[in-house]
Short mmCIF file of C-alpha atoms and ligand atoms in Angstrom, two decimals:
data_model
loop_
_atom_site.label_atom_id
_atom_site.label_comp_id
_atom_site.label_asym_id
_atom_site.label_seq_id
_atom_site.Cartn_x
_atom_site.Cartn_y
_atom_site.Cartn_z
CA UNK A 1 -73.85 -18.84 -28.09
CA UNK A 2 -72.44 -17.24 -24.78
CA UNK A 3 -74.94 -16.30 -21.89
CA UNK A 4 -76.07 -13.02 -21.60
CA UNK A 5 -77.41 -10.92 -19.10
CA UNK A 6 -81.00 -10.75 -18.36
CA UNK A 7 -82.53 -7.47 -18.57
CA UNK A 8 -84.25 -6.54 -15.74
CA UNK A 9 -87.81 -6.86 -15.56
CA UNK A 10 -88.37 -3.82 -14.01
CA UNK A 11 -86.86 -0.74 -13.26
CA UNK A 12 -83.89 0.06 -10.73
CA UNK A 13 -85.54 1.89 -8.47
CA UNK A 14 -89.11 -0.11 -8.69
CA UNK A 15 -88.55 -2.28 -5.50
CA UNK A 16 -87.68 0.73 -3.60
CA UNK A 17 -88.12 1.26 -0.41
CA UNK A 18 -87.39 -2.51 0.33
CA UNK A 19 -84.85 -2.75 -2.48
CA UNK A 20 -83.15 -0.15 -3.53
CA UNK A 21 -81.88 1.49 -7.36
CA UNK A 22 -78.05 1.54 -5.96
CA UNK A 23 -78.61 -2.16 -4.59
CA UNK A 24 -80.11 -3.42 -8.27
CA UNK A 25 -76.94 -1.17 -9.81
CA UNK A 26 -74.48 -3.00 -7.81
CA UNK A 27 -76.37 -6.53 -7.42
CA UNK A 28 -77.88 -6.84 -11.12
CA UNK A 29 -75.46 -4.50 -13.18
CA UNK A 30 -72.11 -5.61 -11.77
CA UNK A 31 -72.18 -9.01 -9.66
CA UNK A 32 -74.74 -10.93 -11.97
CA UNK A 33 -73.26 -9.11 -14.90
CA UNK A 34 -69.78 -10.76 -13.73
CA UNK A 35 -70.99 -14.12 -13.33
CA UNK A 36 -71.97 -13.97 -16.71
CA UNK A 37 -69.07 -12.43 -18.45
CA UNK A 38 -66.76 -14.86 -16.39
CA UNK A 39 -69.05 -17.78 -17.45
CA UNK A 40 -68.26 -17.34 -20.76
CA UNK A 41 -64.92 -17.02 -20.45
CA UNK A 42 -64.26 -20.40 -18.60
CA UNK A 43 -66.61 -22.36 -21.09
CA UNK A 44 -65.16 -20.56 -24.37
CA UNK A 45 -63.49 -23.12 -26.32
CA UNK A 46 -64.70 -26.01 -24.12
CA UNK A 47 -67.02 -29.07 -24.55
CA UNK A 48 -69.50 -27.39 -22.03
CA UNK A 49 -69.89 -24.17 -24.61
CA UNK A 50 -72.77 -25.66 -25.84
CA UNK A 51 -74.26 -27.05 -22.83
CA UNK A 52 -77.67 -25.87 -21.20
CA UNK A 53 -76.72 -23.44 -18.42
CA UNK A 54 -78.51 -26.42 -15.97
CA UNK A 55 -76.34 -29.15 -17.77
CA UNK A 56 -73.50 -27.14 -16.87
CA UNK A 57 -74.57 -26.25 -13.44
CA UNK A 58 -75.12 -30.21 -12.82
CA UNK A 59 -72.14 -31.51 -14.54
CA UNK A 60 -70.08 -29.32 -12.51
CA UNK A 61 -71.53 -29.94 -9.35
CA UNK A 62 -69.01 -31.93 -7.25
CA UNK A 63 -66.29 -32.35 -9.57
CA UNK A 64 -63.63 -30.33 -8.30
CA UNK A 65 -61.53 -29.86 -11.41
CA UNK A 66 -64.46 -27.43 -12.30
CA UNK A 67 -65.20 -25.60 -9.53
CA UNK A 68 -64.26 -22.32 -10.60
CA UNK A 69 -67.51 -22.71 -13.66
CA UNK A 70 -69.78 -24.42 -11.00
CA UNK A 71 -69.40 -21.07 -9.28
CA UNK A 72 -70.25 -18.86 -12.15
CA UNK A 73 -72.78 -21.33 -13.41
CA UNK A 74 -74.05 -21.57 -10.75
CA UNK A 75 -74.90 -17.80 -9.67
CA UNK A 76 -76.12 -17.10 -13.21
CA UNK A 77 -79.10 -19.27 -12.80
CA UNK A 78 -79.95 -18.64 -9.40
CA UNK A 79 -80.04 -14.60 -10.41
CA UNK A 80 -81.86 -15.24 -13.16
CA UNK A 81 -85.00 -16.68 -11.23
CA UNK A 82 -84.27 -14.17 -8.69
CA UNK A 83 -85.07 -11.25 -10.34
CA UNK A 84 -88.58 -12.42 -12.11
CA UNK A 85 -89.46 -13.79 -8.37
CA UNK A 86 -90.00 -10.10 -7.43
CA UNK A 87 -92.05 -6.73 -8.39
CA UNK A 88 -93.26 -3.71 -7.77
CA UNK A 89 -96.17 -4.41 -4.91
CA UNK A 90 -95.70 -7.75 -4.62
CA UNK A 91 -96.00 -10.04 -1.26
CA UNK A 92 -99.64 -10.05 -1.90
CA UNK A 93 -102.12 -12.23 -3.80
CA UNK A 94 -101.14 -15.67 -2.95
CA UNK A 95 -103.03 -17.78 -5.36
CA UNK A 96 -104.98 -20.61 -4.03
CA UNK A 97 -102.68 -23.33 -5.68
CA UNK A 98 -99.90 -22.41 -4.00
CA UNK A 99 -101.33 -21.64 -0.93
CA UNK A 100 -102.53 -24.84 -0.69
CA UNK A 101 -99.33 -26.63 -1.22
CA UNK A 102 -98.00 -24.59 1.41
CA UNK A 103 -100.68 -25.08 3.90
CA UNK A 104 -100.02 -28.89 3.03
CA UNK A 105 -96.69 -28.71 3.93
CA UNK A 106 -95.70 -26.46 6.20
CA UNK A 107 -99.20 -26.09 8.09
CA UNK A 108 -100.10 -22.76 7.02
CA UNK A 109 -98.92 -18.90 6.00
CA UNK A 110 -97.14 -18.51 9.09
CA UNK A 111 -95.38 -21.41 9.75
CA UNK A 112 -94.33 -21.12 5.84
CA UNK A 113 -92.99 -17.89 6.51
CA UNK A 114 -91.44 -18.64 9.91
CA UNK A 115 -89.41 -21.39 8.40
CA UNK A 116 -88.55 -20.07 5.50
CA UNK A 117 -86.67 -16.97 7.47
CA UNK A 118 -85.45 -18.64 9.77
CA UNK A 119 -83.61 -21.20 7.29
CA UNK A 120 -82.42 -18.02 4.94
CA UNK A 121 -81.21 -16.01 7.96
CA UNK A 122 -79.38 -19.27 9.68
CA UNK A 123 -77.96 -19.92 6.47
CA UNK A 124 -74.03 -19.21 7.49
CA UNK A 125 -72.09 -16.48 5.59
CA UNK A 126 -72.81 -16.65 1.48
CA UNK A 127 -75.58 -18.43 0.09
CA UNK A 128 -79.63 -18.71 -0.54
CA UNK A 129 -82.87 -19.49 1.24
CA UNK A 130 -85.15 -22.13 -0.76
CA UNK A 131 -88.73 -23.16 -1.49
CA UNK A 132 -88.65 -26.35 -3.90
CA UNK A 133 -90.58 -29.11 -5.47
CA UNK A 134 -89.10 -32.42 -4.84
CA UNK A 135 -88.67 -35.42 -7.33
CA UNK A 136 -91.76 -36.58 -5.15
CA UNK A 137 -93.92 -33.48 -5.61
CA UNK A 138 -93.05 -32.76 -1.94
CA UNK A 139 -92.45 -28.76 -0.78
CA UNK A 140 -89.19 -28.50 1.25
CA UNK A 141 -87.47 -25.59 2.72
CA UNK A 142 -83.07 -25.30 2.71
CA UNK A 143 -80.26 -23.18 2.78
CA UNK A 144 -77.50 -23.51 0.53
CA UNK A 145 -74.32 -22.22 0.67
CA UNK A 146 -72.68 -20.11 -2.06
CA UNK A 147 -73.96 -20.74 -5.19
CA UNK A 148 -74.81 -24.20 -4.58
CA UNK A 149 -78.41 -24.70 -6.16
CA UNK A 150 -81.40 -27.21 -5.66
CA UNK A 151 -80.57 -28.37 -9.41
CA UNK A 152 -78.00 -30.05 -7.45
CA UNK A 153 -80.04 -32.16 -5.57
CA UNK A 154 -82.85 -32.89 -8.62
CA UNK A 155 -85.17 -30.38 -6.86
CA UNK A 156 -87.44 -28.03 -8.75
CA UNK A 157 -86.74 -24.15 -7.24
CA UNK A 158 -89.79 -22.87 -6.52
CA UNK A 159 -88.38 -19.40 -5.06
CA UNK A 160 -84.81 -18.52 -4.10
CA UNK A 161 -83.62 -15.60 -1.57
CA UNK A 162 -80.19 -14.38 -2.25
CA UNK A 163 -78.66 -14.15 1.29
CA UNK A 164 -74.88 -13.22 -0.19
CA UNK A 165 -74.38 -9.23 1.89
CA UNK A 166 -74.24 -8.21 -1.48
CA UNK A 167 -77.83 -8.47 -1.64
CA UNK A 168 -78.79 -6.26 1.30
CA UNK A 169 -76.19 -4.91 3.07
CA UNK A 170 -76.85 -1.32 1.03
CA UNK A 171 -79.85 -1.29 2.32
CA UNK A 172 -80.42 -3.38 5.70
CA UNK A 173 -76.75 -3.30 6.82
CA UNK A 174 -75.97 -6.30 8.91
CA UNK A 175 -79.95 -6.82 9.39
CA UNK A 176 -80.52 -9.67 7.23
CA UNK A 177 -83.57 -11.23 9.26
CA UNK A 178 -85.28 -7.91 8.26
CA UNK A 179 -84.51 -8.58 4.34
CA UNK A 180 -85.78 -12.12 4.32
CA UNK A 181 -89.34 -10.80 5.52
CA UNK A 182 -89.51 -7.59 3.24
CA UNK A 183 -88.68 -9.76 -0.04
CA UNK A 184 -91.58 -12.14 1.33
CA UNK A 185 -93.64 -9.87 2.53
CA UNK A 186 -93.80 -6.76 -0.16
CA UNK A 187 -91.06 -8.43 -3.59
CA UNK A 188 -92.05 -11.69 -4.02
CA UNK A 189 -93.99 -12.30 -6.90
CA UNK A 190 -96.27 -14.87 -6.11
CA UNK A 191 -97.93 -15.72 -9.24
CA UNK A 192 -94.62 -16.11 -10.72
CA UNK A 193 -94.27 -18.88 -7.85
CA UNK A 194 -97.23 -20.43 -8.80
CA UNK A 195 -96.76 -20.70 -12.12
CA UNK A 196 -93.33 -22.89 -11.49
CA UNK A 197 -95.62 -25.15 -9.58
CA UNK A 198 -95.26 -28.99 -10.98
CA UNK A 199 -98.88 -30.89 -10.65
MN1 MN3 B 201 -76.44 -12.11 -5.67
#
């Protein structure tokens, strides 16, 4: 069974102001759409066909005769938690789980938040801005480059920011700091979040 695109699960223009229709056009309908359809075409035919999209993503992970469907792979899955990690009004609502575990860890909202955008901004060219679970139930922050992904590592994503231009440069131009802190501050879902939470 080939991957498909996920719909949506909102409408284009729903994130607007701080994301906007012809961003989601370009960004959902055309670049994730392409990872996809390119996906399938490297794996047709092959023993990895039939694989879970994270067996492929960690089989190919550091084996450079695949490197070309570690890319694709790769992308797919980090778009498709991307886009059910945002809505309409979101940013808000933290529940008390997760704010917990991020108190814990980081020492509170702020210092959460400071590190977060400061590790998805410094994050050099292509790539995304992480919140994960490790084996150890511990909350890290990292930046990853291209379409590497904490599946890599045996991390559980929490929340991913997609720092590739593609994602913002429609709307924020070259100001990616200021993208970072609208998706956490008025996109990200937080329940959603939550819910991915391992006890
Ligand atoms: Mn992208």
């Amino acid at each position: 069974m080939a991957f498909q695109l996920p719909d949506l699960p909102y409408a284009h223009d729903a994130l607007e102001p701080y994301m906007s229709r012809e961003t989601l056009e370009y960004h959902h309908d055309k670049h994730h759409n392409a990872y996809v359809t390119t996906l399938n075409s490297l794996i047709e035919g092959t023993d990895l066909a039939n694989k879970s999209l994270e067996d492929i993503v960690k089989e190919t992970y550091n084996d450079s005769s695949k490197t070309k469907i570690f890319n694709q792979g790769s992308q797919h899955w980090n778009h498709d938690l991307f886009w059910p990690s945002m809505k309409p009004g979101g940013g808000t609502k933290i529940p008390g789980e997760l704010e917990k575990a991020l108190n814990d860890a980081f020492g509170g909202w702020d210092q959460f938040r400071e590190t977060f955008v400061n590790t998805s901004v410094g994050q050099f060219g292509s790539g995304w801005g992480w919140l994960v679970q490790d084996s150890g139930g511990k909350l890290k922050i990292y930046g990853t480059p291209n379409g590497v992904n904490p599946l890599c590592f045996g991390d559980h994503a929490l929340l991913g920011v997609d720092v590739w231009e593609h994602s913002y440069y429609l709307d924020y131009r070259n100001r990616r700091p200021d993208y970072v802190k609208a998706f956490l501050d008025s996109l990200v879902d937080w329940e959603f979040v939550a819910s991915r939470l391992k006890s």
